[in-house]
Amino acid sequence: MWVIYTLNGLYFAALLFLISLGLNIILGVMGILNLAHGSLYAIGAFIAAWVIIAIGMKVPPFFLYVTLLSGLVLAGIVGFLMEKSLIRFMYKRTLEYQLLLTFGVLMLLEDVIKMIWGGQAYYASAPFDLLGKVDIGGHVYPTYFLFVMAIALIAGLFIWLFMSKTKLGIMLRAISLDREMATGLGLDINRLSTFAFVLGSGLAGLAGALVVPTTPALLGFGHEPLILGFIVVVVGGLGSLKGALVGSLLVGFTRSFGIAIFPEIELPLLFLIAGIILVVKPEGLFGR
Amino acid sequence: MLLNIENLDVFIGSTQILRNISLGVNEGEIVCLLGRNGAGKSSIIKSIIGLYPSRSGKITFREKDITPLSPRKKVLSGIGYSPEDTRIFTELTVEENINLSTWVRGKGEIFSYEKIFAIFPKIKDFLDRKGLNLSGGEKKMVSIARALALNPSLLLLDEAFEGLAPLVVNHFMEALRQIRKLGVTILLGESNVRIVSQITERTYIIERGEIIFEGHPREILENERLLKLVGK
């Protein structure tokens, strides 16, 4: 069973990596602690489920997986509207204002989800079912979980290449390192911040879309991923891709093995780890 | 006049940090803002570039009112900024730090690497090094080079000589003279009157957020009261 626990740990880590990567980009580049990040994850899940149910099996299987990108696109659009209409007025405000505003947006988005998709659960298992199962060392394991891990790996590589090799990525890193200097140097902070928020929101939406073939989308779907995403950021450190990866793996494995060995204290254990890191290394394992 | 400031008042929260500042910089000059730490030199420079918004007063650059403009628009209009503590992006390489400025300039005329290397030849040797691994002097060079890459007509240089060894100070003074020869006007924030006297013809003394003197640095060296005031 250890093989399965390890694979499950990697699967949790893959999803958390996508969520925390988005959270990390938004917090690092814009200094915004976005409590509505979980709602963007939920929007990704609902739209992907809705699209998959709507098109059913009328399209070739490959397109069924392409539809998962609808989560990324819609969450990105919602992120764009959020940043343009509300978030940009918070850059110079203190943390309390950001928390109040993004918590308000969280409540608002919950209501919007309820208004559009109602209160029922949306379950779209076709992408999960179609991939079947594989034999790994004598253990049967869903292929879809491996697919999610591969997508997270590709997304991580893409973000790493983007941040280290492209003009846009280097400019975002400069803002994340020293916002005031980047402003004084004439970088287009407003446009770059919008881009960072859209990218971070899109990654949350993608994570939500990837989950929905395995778990039904319900109201309040984004609350737990938000909390776990914050734990990853605390553990891994702000502004570090390596931190997001290691933090996700640590939380993912703790969760997977915690559920198997001591399910009663699985979640408190994660908070304990985050608490210890906050005391011993407040900037996180790889933070600045 | 290239830059003109009239009756500038700047506040941070409810605290007034600059009072009724009026000064001018002519094209081709090296003008210095002289004062002790905390006197208000950096605040004036930050107000010009737009990092500290003014409550009243007017800043004109090339006869155009730039007071309400964003830092980006001020940079694009021809002002470059090298701050007090260099503020190199530590996790970016030297080349990436400088490239940021050329990307900001976009399709506009650029201040080429050749020109930068002519002023600071040593930069060539550590272009691929991260900002984190630079010495104090190297950081200063990169900070000035990064501001120059914006191809400014006015360069705002805050404490360019702070913490440098005497030999390096001479090298930097020579670099500033070269920059001026290339047609770049310099407004320098500095706390050392001996350095100021070797490089500028016109100096303003700042004390507690106010300008209390304007004249040749020689006048300061010959005046005990002013010398005591600037602390050197």
Short mmCIF file of C-alpha atoms in Angstrom, two decimals:
data_model
loop_
_atom_site.label_atom_id
_atom_site.label_comp_id
_atom_site.label_asym_id
_atom_site.label_seq_id
_atom_site.Cartn_x
_atom_site.Cartn_y
_atom_site.Cartn_z
CA MET A 1 0.00 0.00 0.00
CA TRP A 2 2.97 2.35 0.51
CA VAL A 3 3.27 2.69 -3.26
CA ILE A 4 -0.34 3.89 -3.43
CA TYR A 5 0.13 6.29 -0.50
CA THR A 6 3.23 7.68 -2.21
CA LEU A 7 1.39 8.10 -5.52
CA ASN A 8 -1.57 9.71 -3.74
CA GLY A 9 0.88 12.05 -2.03
CA LEU A 10 2.27 13.02 -5.42
CA TYR A 11 -1.27 13.56 -6.76
CA PHE A 12 -2.21 15.86 -3.82
CA ALA A 13 1.11 17.62 -4.26
CA ALA A 14 0.45 18.17 -7.99
CA LEU A 15 -2.87 19.90 -7.30
CA LEU A 16 -1.47 21.91 -4.41
CA PHE A 17 1.47 22.93 -6.57
CA LEU A 18 -0.87 24.47 -9.16
CA ILE A 19 -2.94 26.24 -6.49
CA SER A 20 0.05 27.52 -4.49
CA LEU A 21 1.92 28.55 -7.63
CA GLY A 22 -0.92 30.92 -8.51
CA LEU A 23 -1.19 32.14 -4.92
CA ASN A 24 2.56 32.64 -4.81
CA ILE A 25 2.67 34.65 -8.06
CA ILE A 26 -0.15 36.93 -6.90
CA LEU A 27 1.29 37.38 -3.40
CA GLY A 28 4.87 37.73 -4.64
CA VAL A 29 4.34 40.09 -7.57
CA MET A 30 1.43 42.12 -6.28
CA GLY A 31 1.70 41.74 -2.51
CA ILE A 32 -1.97 40.77 -2.45
CA LEU A 33 -3.14 38.06 -0.07
CA ASN A 34 -6.03 36.78 -2.15
CA LEU A 35 -8.64 35.02 0.01
CA ALA A 36 -10.80 34.57 -3.11
CA HIS A 37 -8.18 32.28 -4.68
CA GLY A 38 -10.17 29.22 -3.58
CA SER A 39 -13.27 30.62 -5.30
CA LEU A 40 -11.32 30.88 -8.57
CA TYR A 41 -10.41 27.22 -8.08
CA ALA A 42 -14.13 26.47 -7.58
CA ILE A 43 -15.08 28.44 -10.71
CA GLY A 44 -12.57 26.34 -12.67
CA ALA A 45 -14.15 23.17 -11.32
CA PHE A 46 -17.75 24.22 -12.04
CA ILE A 47 -17.13 25.45 -15.59
CA ALA A 48 -15.10 22.33 -16.48
CA ALA A 49 -17.83 20.06 -15.07
CA TRP A 50 -20.52 22.04 -16.88
CA VAL A 51 -18.66 21.88 -20.22
CA ILE A 52 -17.88 18.16 -19.87
CA ILE A 53 -21.53 17.37 -19.03
CA ALA A 54 -22.75 19.59 -21.87
CA ILE A 55 -20.61 18.03 -24.59
CA GLY A 56 -20.83 14.51 -23.10
CA MET A 57 -19.29 11.92 -25.35
CA LYS A 58 -20.14 13.82 -28.54
CA VAL A 59 -16.50 14.76 -29.11
CA PRO A 60 -13.36 12.64 -29.53
CA PRO A 61 -11.75 11.81 -26.13
CA PHE A 62 -8.82 14.15 -26.78
CA PHE A 63 -11.16 17.18 -26.85
CA LEU A 64 -12.65 16.10 -23.55
CA TYR A 65 -9.24 16.76 -21.98
CA VAL A 66 -8.88 20.04 -23.85
CA THR A 67 -12.15 21.19 -22.25
CA LEU A 68 -10.37 21.09 -18.86
CA LEU A 69 -8.64 24.25 -20.05
CA SER A 70 -12.04 25.99 -19.74
CA GLY A 71 -11.29 26.20 -15.99
CA LEU A 72 -8.06 28.05 -16.69
CA VAL A 73 -9.72 30.41 -19.18
CA LEU A 74 -12.80 31.33 -17.11
CA ALA A 75 -10.86 31.74 -13.85
CA GLY A 76 -8.38 33.91 -15.79
CA ILE A 77 -11.22 36.10 -17.10
CA VAL A 78 -12.77 36.42 -13.63
CA GLY A 79 -9.30 37.26 -12.27
CA PHE A 80 -8.89 39.93 -14.94
CA LEU A 81 -12.22 41.54 -14.01
CA MET A 82 -11.42 41.32 -10.28
CA GLU A 83 -8.03 42.97 -10.71
CA LYS A 84 -9.32 45.74 -12.98
CA SER A 85 -12.35 46.58 -10.88
CA LEU A 86 -11.25 46.01 -7.27
CA ILE A 87 -7.81 44.62 -6.53
CA ARG A 88 -5.80 47.43 -8.17
CA PHE A 89 -7.14 49.90 -5.62
CA MET A 90 -5.64 47.81 -2.83
CA TYR A 91 -1.95 47.92 -3.80
CA LYS A 92 -1.13 50.84 -1.55
CA ARG A 93 -3.53 49.81 1.20
CA THR A 94 -2.62 47.85 4.30
CA LEU A 95 -3.18 44.11 4.62
CA GLU A 96 -6.46 44.51 6.54
CA TYR A 97 -8.08 46.19 3.52
CA GLN A 98 -6.85 43.45 1.18
CA LEU A 99 -8.22 40.74 3.48
CA LEU A 100 -11.57 42.48 3.84
CA LEU A 101 -11.90 43.05 0.10
CA THR A 102 -10.80 39.60 -1.03
CA PHE A 103 -13.00 37.98 1.63
CA GLY A 104 -15.89 40.04 0.26
CA VAL A 105 -15.06 38.82 -3.25
CA LEU A 106 -14.96 35.23 -1.95
CA MET A 107 -18.53 35.63 -0.61
CA LEU A 108 -19.64 37.33 -3.82
CA LEU A 109 -18.18 34.60 -6.05
CA GLU A 110 -19.82 31.91 -3.90
CA ASP A 111 -23.17 33.59 -4.56
CA VAL A 112 -22.43 33.94 -8.27
CA ILE A 113 -21.59 30.21 -8.44
CA LYS A 114 -24.85 29.43 -6.62
CA MET A 115 -26.80 31.71 -8.96
CA ILE A 116 -25.35 30.17 -12.13
CA TRP A 117 -24.97 26.50 -11.22
CA GLY A 118 -27.44 26.20 -8.35
CA GLY A 119 -26.83 24.31 -5.13
CA GLN A 120 -26.43 20.82 -6.57
CA ALA A 121 -23.23 18.88 -7.03
CA TYR A 122 -21.64 18.79 -10.48
CA TYR A 123 -19.87 15.56 -11.24
CA ALA A 124 -18.12 14.94 -14.55
CA SER A 125 -16.13 11.74 -14.34
CA ALA A 126 -15.74 11.05 -18.07
CA PRO A 127 -12.08 12.19 -18.29
CA PHE A 128 -11.29 10.00 -15.25
CA ASP A 129 -13.18 6.95 -16.52
CA LEU A 130 -11.82 7.12 -20.06
CA LEU A 131 -8.21 6.78 -18.95
CA GLY A 132 -8.87 3.60 -16.96
CA LYS A 133 -6.30 2.15 -14.61
CA VAL A 134 -2.69 1.01 -14.74
CA ASP A 135 -0.74 -1.62 -12.89
CA ILE A 136 2.12 -0.15 -10.87
CA GLY A 137 4.18 -2.76 -9.04
CA GLY A 138 1.20 -5.01 -8.61
CA HIS A 139 -1.09 -2.17 -7.51
CA VAL A 140 -3.93 -0.87 -9.64
CA TYR A 141 -3.87 2.91 -9.89
CA PRO A 142 -6.10 5.40 -11.80
CA THR A 143 -4.27 6.68 -14.89
CA TYR A 144 -6.06 10.03 -14.54
CA PHE A 145 -4.08 10.77 -11.34
CA LEU A 146 -0.86 10.27 -13.31
CA PHE A 147 -2.26 12.60 -16.00
CA VAL A 148 -2.83 15.31 -13.34
CA MET A 149 0.74 14.87 -12.09
CA ALA A 150 2.04 15.24 -15.67
CA ILE A 151 -0.01 18.43 -16.21
CA ALA A 152 1.30 19.93 -12.95
CA LEU A 153 4.86 19.06 -14.01
CA ILE A 154 4.35 20.66 -17.44
CA ALA A 155 2.77 23.75 -15.84
CA GLY A 156 5.70 24.03 -13.40
CA LEU A 157 8.25 23.74 -16.22
CA PHE A 158 6.31 26.28 -18.27
CA ILE A 159 6.21 28.78 -15.39
CA TRP A 160 9.92 28.23 -14.65
CA LEU A 161 10.87 28.83 -18.30
CA PHE A 162 8.50 31.79 -18.52
CA MET A 163 9.84 33.43 -15.35
CA SER A 164 13.52 32.86 -16.11
CA LYS A 165 13.73 33.28 -19.89
CA THR A 166 11.11 35.75 -21.06
CA LYS A 167 11.02 39.56 -20.80
CA LEU A 168 7.61 39.45 -19.17
CA GLY A 169 8.71 36.85 -16.61
CA ILE A 170 11.89 38.74 -15.70
CA MET A 171 9.87 41.95 -15.29
CA LEU A 172 7.42 40.12 -12.99
CA ARG A 173 10.34 38.81 -10.93
CA ALA A 174 11.75 42.33 -10.67
CA ILE A 175 8.43 43.61 -9.31
CA SER A 176 8.28 40.71 -6.90
CA LEU A 177 11.83 41.48 -5.67
CA ASP A 178 11.40 45.25 -5.24
CA ARG A 179 8.14 46.85 -6.29
CA GLU A 180 9.22 50.43 -5.51
CA MET A 181 12.43 50.15 -7.55
CA ALA A 182 10.57 48.51 -10.42
CA THR A 183 8.17 51.48 -10.32
CA GLY A 184 11.06 53.97 -10.26
CA LEU A 185 12.61 52.20 -13.23
CA GLY A 186 9.45 52.77 -15.24
CA LEU A 187 8.10 49.23 -15.50
CA ASP A 188 4.43 49.16 -16.43
CA ILE A 189 3.35 47.98 -12.98
CA ASN A 190 -0.40 48.17 -13.65
CA ARG A 191 -0.34 46.00 -16.78
CA LEU A 192 2.15 43.56 -15.30
CA SER A 193 0.11 43.24 -12.10
CA THR A 194 -3.02 42.51 -14.13
CA PHE A 195 -1.11 39.85 -16.04
CA ALA A 196 0.21 38.27 -12.80
CA PHE A 197 -3.28 38.18 -11.32
CA VAL A 198 -4.74 36.61 -14.46
CA LEU A 199 -1.95 34.01 -14.56
CA GLY A 200 -2.36 33.15 -10.86
CA SER A 201 -6.15 32.98 -11.18
CA GLY A 202 -5.88 30.79 -14.28
CA LEU A 203 -3.64 28.32 -12.47
CA ALA A 204 -6.20 28.06 -9.64
CA GLY A 205 -8.95 27.47 -12.21
CA LEU A 206 -6.88 24.80 -13.95
CA ALA A 207 -6.38 22.98 -10.62
CA GLY A 208 -10.14 23.09 -10.00
CA ALA A 209 -10.87 21.75 -13.50
CA LEU A 210 -8.39 18.90 -13.02
CA VAL A 211 -10.03 17.84 -9.75
CA VAL A 212 -13.63 17.79 -10.92
CA PRO A 213 -13.45 14.43 -12.79
CA THR A 214 -12.57 12.83 -9.43
CA THR A 215 -14.63 14.86 -6.95
CA PRO A 216 -18.00 16.54 -7.45
CA ALA A 217 -17.99 20.35 -7.49
CA LEU A 218 -20.05 21.68 -4.59
CA LEU A 219 -20.64 25.05 -2.97
CA GLY A 220 -17.67 25.88 -0.75
CA PHE A 221 -15.50 23.70 -3.00
CA GLY A 222 -12.55 26.11 -2.82
CA HIS A 223 -12.26 26.58 0.95
CA GLU A 224 -10.01 23.63 1.79
CA PRO A 225 -7.66 24.10 -1.21
CA LEU A 226 -7.27 27.76 -0.20
CA ILE A 227 -6.19 26.81 3.32
CA LEU A 228 -3.85 24.10 2.04
CA GLY A 229 -2.46 26.50 -0.57
CA PHE A 230 -1.62 29.01 2.18
CA ILE A 231 0.07 26.25 4.20
CA VAL A 232 2.22 25.44 1.14
CA VAL A 233 3.20 29.12 0.76
CA VAL A 234 4.06 29.32 4.48
CA VAL A 235 6.12 26.10 4.30
CA GLY A 236 7.84 26.71 0.95
CA GLY A 237 8.28 30.46 1.22
CA LEU A 238 7.11 33.43 -0.75
CA GLY A 239 8.29 34.05 -4.30
CA SER A 240 10.00 30.72 -4.79
CA LEU A 241 9.05 28.14 -7.39
CA LYS A 242 11.26 25.63 -5.61
CA GLY A 243 9.48 26.50 -2.36
CA ALA A 244 6.06 25.92 -3.95
CA LEU A 245 7.25 22.52 -5.24
CA VAL A 246 8.85 21.35 -1.98
CA GLY A 247 5.99 22.78 0.12
CA SER A 248 3.42 20.99 -2.06
CA LEU A 249 5.30 17.70 -1.79
CA LEU A 250 5.61 18.04 1.99
CA VAL A 251 1.93 18.87 2.45
CA GLY A 252 0.84 16.28 -0.16
CA PHE A 253 2.78 13.43 1.46
CA THR A 254 1.82 14.47 5.00
CA ARG A 255 -1.80 14.42 3.89
CA SER A 256 -1.61 11.11 2.06
CA PHE A 257 0.28 9.26 4.79
CA GLY A 258 -1.63 11.13 7.50
CA ILE A 259 -4.97 9.91 6.13
CA ALA A 260 -3.60 6.33 6.08
CA ILE A 261 -1.82 6.27 9.44
CA PHE A 262 -3.48 8.83 11.73
CA PRO A 263 -6.57 10.21 9.99
CA GLU A 264 -7.83 12.03 13.13
CA ILE A 265 -4.93 14.46 13.21
CA GLU A 266 -4.10 14.72 9.50
CA LEU A 267 -5.21 18.36 9.13
CA PRO A 268 -3.95 19.56 12.56
CA LEU A 269 -0.59 18.01 11.69
CA LEU A 270 -0.35 20.26 8.62
CA PHE A 271 -1.07 23.32 10.76
CA LEU A 272 1.54 22.13 13.25
CA ILE A 273 4.16 21.87 10.48
CA ALA A 274 3.23 25.36 9.21
CA GLY A 275 3.38 26.70 12.79
CA ILE A 276 6.83 25.20 13.42
CA ILE A 277 8.16 26.66 10.16
CA LEU A 278 6.70 30.07 11.01
CA VAL A 279 8.56 29.99 14.34
CA VAL A 280 11.86 28.49 13.13
CA LYS A 281 12.09 29.97 9.62
CA PRO A 282 9.40 32.64 9.18
CA GLU A 283 10.36 33.26 5.55
CA GLY A 284 9.63 29.59 4.70
CA LEU A 285 12.05 26.89 3.55
CA PHE A 286 13.04 28.68 0.33
CA GLY A 287 11.54 32.14 0.81
CA ARG A 288 13.36 35.46 0.60
CA MET B 1 15.92 75.07 -17.81
CA LEU B 2 15.75 71.29 -18.01
CA LEU B 3 14.18 70.70 -14.59
CA ASN B 4 12.39 73.26 -12.48
CA ILE B 5 10.74 72.72 -9.11
CA GLU B 6 8.53 75.39 -7.60
CA ASN B 7 7.24 75.46 -4.01
CA LEU B 8 7.05 71.70 -3.61
CA ASP B 9 5.44 70.35 -0.43
CA VAL B 10 5.53 66.61 0.22
CA PHE B 11 3.90 64.69 3.03
CA ILE B 12 4.12 61.08 4.18
CA GLY B 13 0.88 60.49 6.01
CA SER B 14 0.43 63.60 8.14
CA THR B 15 4.16 64.35 8.40
CA GLN B 16 5.56 67.01 6.09
CA ILE B 17 8.93 65.81 4.77
CA LEU B 18 9.63 68.56 2.18
CA ARG B 19 8.77 72.24 2.64
CA ASN B 20 8.47 74.77 -0.13
CA ILE B 21 11.26 73.27 -2.26
CA SER B 22 12.25 75.36 -5.28
CA LEU B 23 15.25 74.50 -7.44
CA GLY B 24 16.38 74.36 -11.03
CA VAL B 25 18.75 72.27 -13.12
CA ASN B 26 20.07 73.53 -16.46
CA GLU B 27 20.82 71.25 -19.37
CA GLY B 28 24.37 69.81 -19.18
CA GLU B 29 24.92 70.66 -15.49
CA ILE B 30 25.88 68.48 -12.56
CA VAL B 31 23.88 69.92 -9.69
CA CYS B 32 24.12 68.60 -6.16
CA LEU B 33 21.67 68.30 -3.30
CA LEU B 34 23.90 68.35 -0.24
CA GLY B 35 22.81 67.48 3.26
CA ARG B 36 23.15 65.12 6.16
CA ASN B 37 21.39 61.75 6.27
CA GLY B 38 17.68 62.31 6.69
CA ALA B 39 17.86 65.95 5.58
CA GLY B 40 15.53 65.32 2.62
CA LYS B 41 17.81 64.73 -0.41
CA SER B 42 16.38 61.32 -1.22
CA SER B 43 12.84 62.63 -0.69
CA ILE B 44 13.40 65.36 -3.29
CA ILE B 45 14.78 62.80 -5.76
CA LYS B 46 11.91 60.40 -5.06
CA SER B 47 9.40 63.25 -5.54
CA ILE B 48 10.92 64.13 -8.91
CA ILE B 49 10.67 60.55 -10.17
CA GLY B 50 7.16 60.24 -8.72
CA LEU B 51 7.64 57.76 -5.89
CA TYR B 52 6.57 60.41 -3.36
CA PRO B 53 3.54 62.36 -4.60
CA SER B 54 3.51 66.05 -3.86
CA ARG B 55 0.67 67.80 -2.04
CA SER B 56 1.37 71.17 -3.63
CA GLY B 57 3.91 72.75 -5.93
CA LYS B 58 5.00 72.11 -9.48
CA ILE B 59 7.71 70.09 -11.22
CA THR B 60 8.43 70.98 -14.83
CA PHE B 61 10.73 69.02 -17.12
CA ARG B 62 11.59 70.49 -20.52
CA GLU B 63 8.94 73.19 -19.82
CA LYS B 64 6.25 70.53 -19.37
CA ASP B 65 4.39 70.06 -16.08
CA ILE B 66 5.20 66.51 -14.98
CA THR B 67 3.95 66.83 -11.38
CA PRO B 68 0.95 64.51 -11.72
CA LEU B 69 2.62 61.98 -14.04
CA SER B 70 3.33 58.38 -13.01
CA PRO B 71 6.97 57.29 -12.54
CA ARG B 72 6.70 55.35 -15.81
CA LYS B 73 5.66 58.44 -17.77
CA LYS B 74 8.44 60.46 -16.13
CA VAL B 75 10.98 57.78 -17.08
CA LEU B 76 9.68 57.71 -20.65
CA SER B 77 9.92 61.50 -20.82
CA GLY B 78 13.68 61.19 -20.14
CA ILE B 79 14.42 60.90 -16.41
CA GLY B 80 16.57 58.05 -15.05
CA TYR B 81 16.84 57.11 -11.37
CA SER B 82 19.62 55.41 -9.42
CA PRO B 83 18.62 55.21 -5.74
CA GLU B 84 20.58 55.61 -2.54
CA ASP B 85 21.07 51.94 -1.69
CA THR B 86 21.43 50.85 -5.38
CA ARG B 87 18.33 48.61 -5.13
CA ILE B 88 19.77 46.07 -7.56
CA PHE B 89 17.32 43.19 -8.16
CA THR B 90 19.39 40.66 -6.27
CA GLU B 91 18.07 37.50 -7.90
CA LEU B 92 18.43 38.83 -11.44
CA THR B 93 21.75 38.88 -13.28
CA VAL B 94 23.52 42.15 -14.03
CA GLU B 95 22.49 41.81 -17.68
CA GLU B 96 18.84 41.26 -16.72
CA ASN B 97 18.97 44.29 -14.39
CA ILE B 98 20.23 46.48 -17.25
CA ASN B 99 17.95 44.88 -19.84
CA LEU B 100 14.89 45.86 -17.77
CA SER B 101 15.65 49.48 -18.63
CA THR B 102 16.08 48.81 -22.35
CA TRP B 103 12.74 46.96 -22.33
CA VAL B 104 11.11 49.96 -20.64
CA ARG B 105 12.51 52.18 -23.40
CA GLY B 106 10.99 49.83 -25.96
CA LYS B 107 11.50 51.09 -29.47
CA GLY B 108 12.89 54.46 -28.34
CA GLU B 109 16.53 55.36 -28.76
CA ILE B 110 18.66 53.30 -26.41
CA PHE B 111 21.83 53.94 -24.43
CA SER B 112 23.84 51.04 -25.83
CA TYR B 113 25.94 48.49 -23.97
CA GLU B 114 28.97 49.89 -25.83
CA LYS B 115 28.42 53.28 -24.20
CA ILE B 116 27.89 51.63 -20.79
CA PHE B 117 31.09 49.59 -21.17
CA ALA B 118 32.98 52.74 -22.20
CA ILE B 119 32.03 54.31 -18.85
CA PHE B 120 32.18 51.18 -16.67
CA PRO B 121 34.40 48.62 -18.51
CA LYS B 122 34.39 46.27 -15.50
CA ILE B 123 30.67 45.52 -15.93
CA LYS B 124 31.60 43.41 -18.96
CA ASP B 125 33.31 40.93 -16.60
CA PHE B 126 30.29 40.23 -14.41
CA LEU B 127 27.30 40.60 -16.74
CA ASP B 128 26.08 37.09 -15.93
CA ARG B 129 26.55 37.38 -12.16
CA LYS B 130 23.49 37.72 -9.93
CA GLY B 131 22.97 41.00 -8.09
CA LEU B 132 23.28 39.10 -4.82
CA ASN B 133 26.93 38.33 -5.54
CA LEU B 134 28.13 41.86 -6.30
CA SER B 135 30.32 44.06 -4.10
CA GLY B 136 29.10 47.49 -2.99
CA GLY B 137 31.06 49.28 -5.73
CA GLU B 138 29.88 46.85 -8.41
CA LYS B 139 26.27 47.37 -7.31
CA LYS B 140 26.71 51.15 -7.63
CA MET B 141 28.10 50.72 -11.15
CA VAL B 142 25.20 48.49 -12.17
CA SER B 143 22.65 50.82 -10.61
CA ILE B 144 24.01 53.79 -12.60
CA ALA B 145 24.34 51.68 -15.77
CA ARG B 146 20.74 50.51 -15.34
CA ALA B 147 19.54 54.10 -15.06
CA LEU B 148 21.65 55.10 -18.08
CA ALA B 149 20.16 52.29 -20.15
CA LEU B 150 16.89 54.23 -19.93
CA ASN B 151 18.69 56.77 -22.13
CA PRO B 152 17.79 59.69 -19.86
CA SER B 153 18.50 63.36 -20.44
CA LEU B 154 18.35 63.85 -16.65
CA LEU B 155 19.97 61.32 -14.32
CA LEU B 156 18.90 61.36 -10.66
CA LEU B 157 21.78 59.88 -8.67
CA ASP B 158 21.25 59.40 -4.96
CA GLU B 159 24.38 58.90 -2.80
CA ALA B 160 26.46 57.52 -5.67
CA PHE B 161 29.70 57.74 -3.64
CA GLU B 162 28.46 56.43 -0.29
CA GLY B 163 30.63 53.69 1.18
CA LEU B 164 33.19 53.72 -1.64
CA ALA B 165 36.98 53.60 -1.10
CA PRO B 166 38.80 56.88 -2.04
CA LEU B 167 40.32 55.33 -5.17
CA VAL B 168 36.93 54.10 -6.33
CA VAL B 169 35.41 57.52 -5.58
CA ASN B 170 37.86 59.06 -8.06
CA HIS B 171 36.90 56.47 -10.64
CA PHE B 172 33.20 57.24 -10.12
CA MET B 173 33.78 60.99 -10.39
CA GLU B 174 35.51 60.39 -13.71
CA ALA B 175 32.54 58.23 -14.79
CA LEU B 176 30.10 61.05 -13.95
CA ARG B 177 32.17 63.50 -16.00
CA GLN B 178 32.04 61.07 -18.93
CA ILE B 179 28.28 60.69 -18.55
CA ARG B 180 27.91 64.48 -18.58
CA LYS B 181 30.02 64.67 -21.76
CA LEU B 182 27.51 62.32 -23.39
CA GLY B 183 24.87 64.99 -22.86
CA VAL B 184 23.26 63.65 -19.71
CA THR B 185 22.42 66.21 -17.01
CA ILE B 186 22.93 64.97 -13.45
CA LEU B 187 21.16 65.81 -10.20
CA LEU B 188 23.22 64.27 -7.46
CA GLY B 189 22.19 63.64 -3.85
CA GLU B 190 25.34 63.63 -1.70
CA SER B 191 26.39 64.12 1.91
CA ASN B 192 30.14 64.69 1.42
CA VAL B 193 30.99 68.31 0.64
CA ARG B 194 34.59 67.46 -0.40
CA ILE B 195 33.29 65.18 -3.15
CA VAL B 196 30.64 67.70 -4.17
CA SER B 197 33.22 70.48 -4.49
CA GLN B 198 35.21 68.42 -7.01
CA ILE B 199 32.38 67.62 -9.34
CA THR B 200 29.68 70.29 -9.24
CA GLU B 201 29.45 74.01 -9.84
CA ARG B 202 26.09 74.50 -8.19
CA THR B 203 24.87 73.03 -4.94
CA TYR B 204 21.75 73.24 -2.83
CA ILE B 205 21.99 72.50 0.89
CA ILE B 206 18.98 70.67 2.29
CA GLU B 207 18.23 70.74 5.99
CA ARG B 208 15.11 69.29 7.60
CA GLY B 209 13.24 69.16 4.33
CA GLU B 210 14.05 72.75 3.30
CA ILE B 211 16.56 74.34 0.96
CA ILE B 212 18.69 76.71 3.02
CA PHE B 213 21.49 77.53 0.57
CA GLU B 214 22.16 77.71 -3.14
CA GLY B 215 25.58 78.46 -4.57
CA HIS B 216 29.03 77.21 -5.51
CA PRO B 217 30.39 74.44 -3.25
CA ARG B 218 33.49 76.60 -2.66
CA GLU B 219 31.27 79.01 -0.71
CA ILE B 220 30.34 76.15 1.61
CA LEU B 221 33.96 75.16 2.17
CA GLU B 222 34.76 78.75 3.08
CA ASN B 223 31.81 79.15 5.45
CA GLU B 224 32.20 77.57 8.90
CA ARG B 225 28.47 77.74 9.67
CA LEU B 226 27.52 75.91 6.45
CA LEU B 227 30.33 73.39 6.90
CA LYS B 228 29.07 72.62 10.40
CA LEU B 229 25.58 72.26 9.03
CA VAL B 230 26.48 69.68 6.39
CA GLY B 231 28.53 67.78 8.94
CA LYS B 232 31.83 67.39 7.05
#
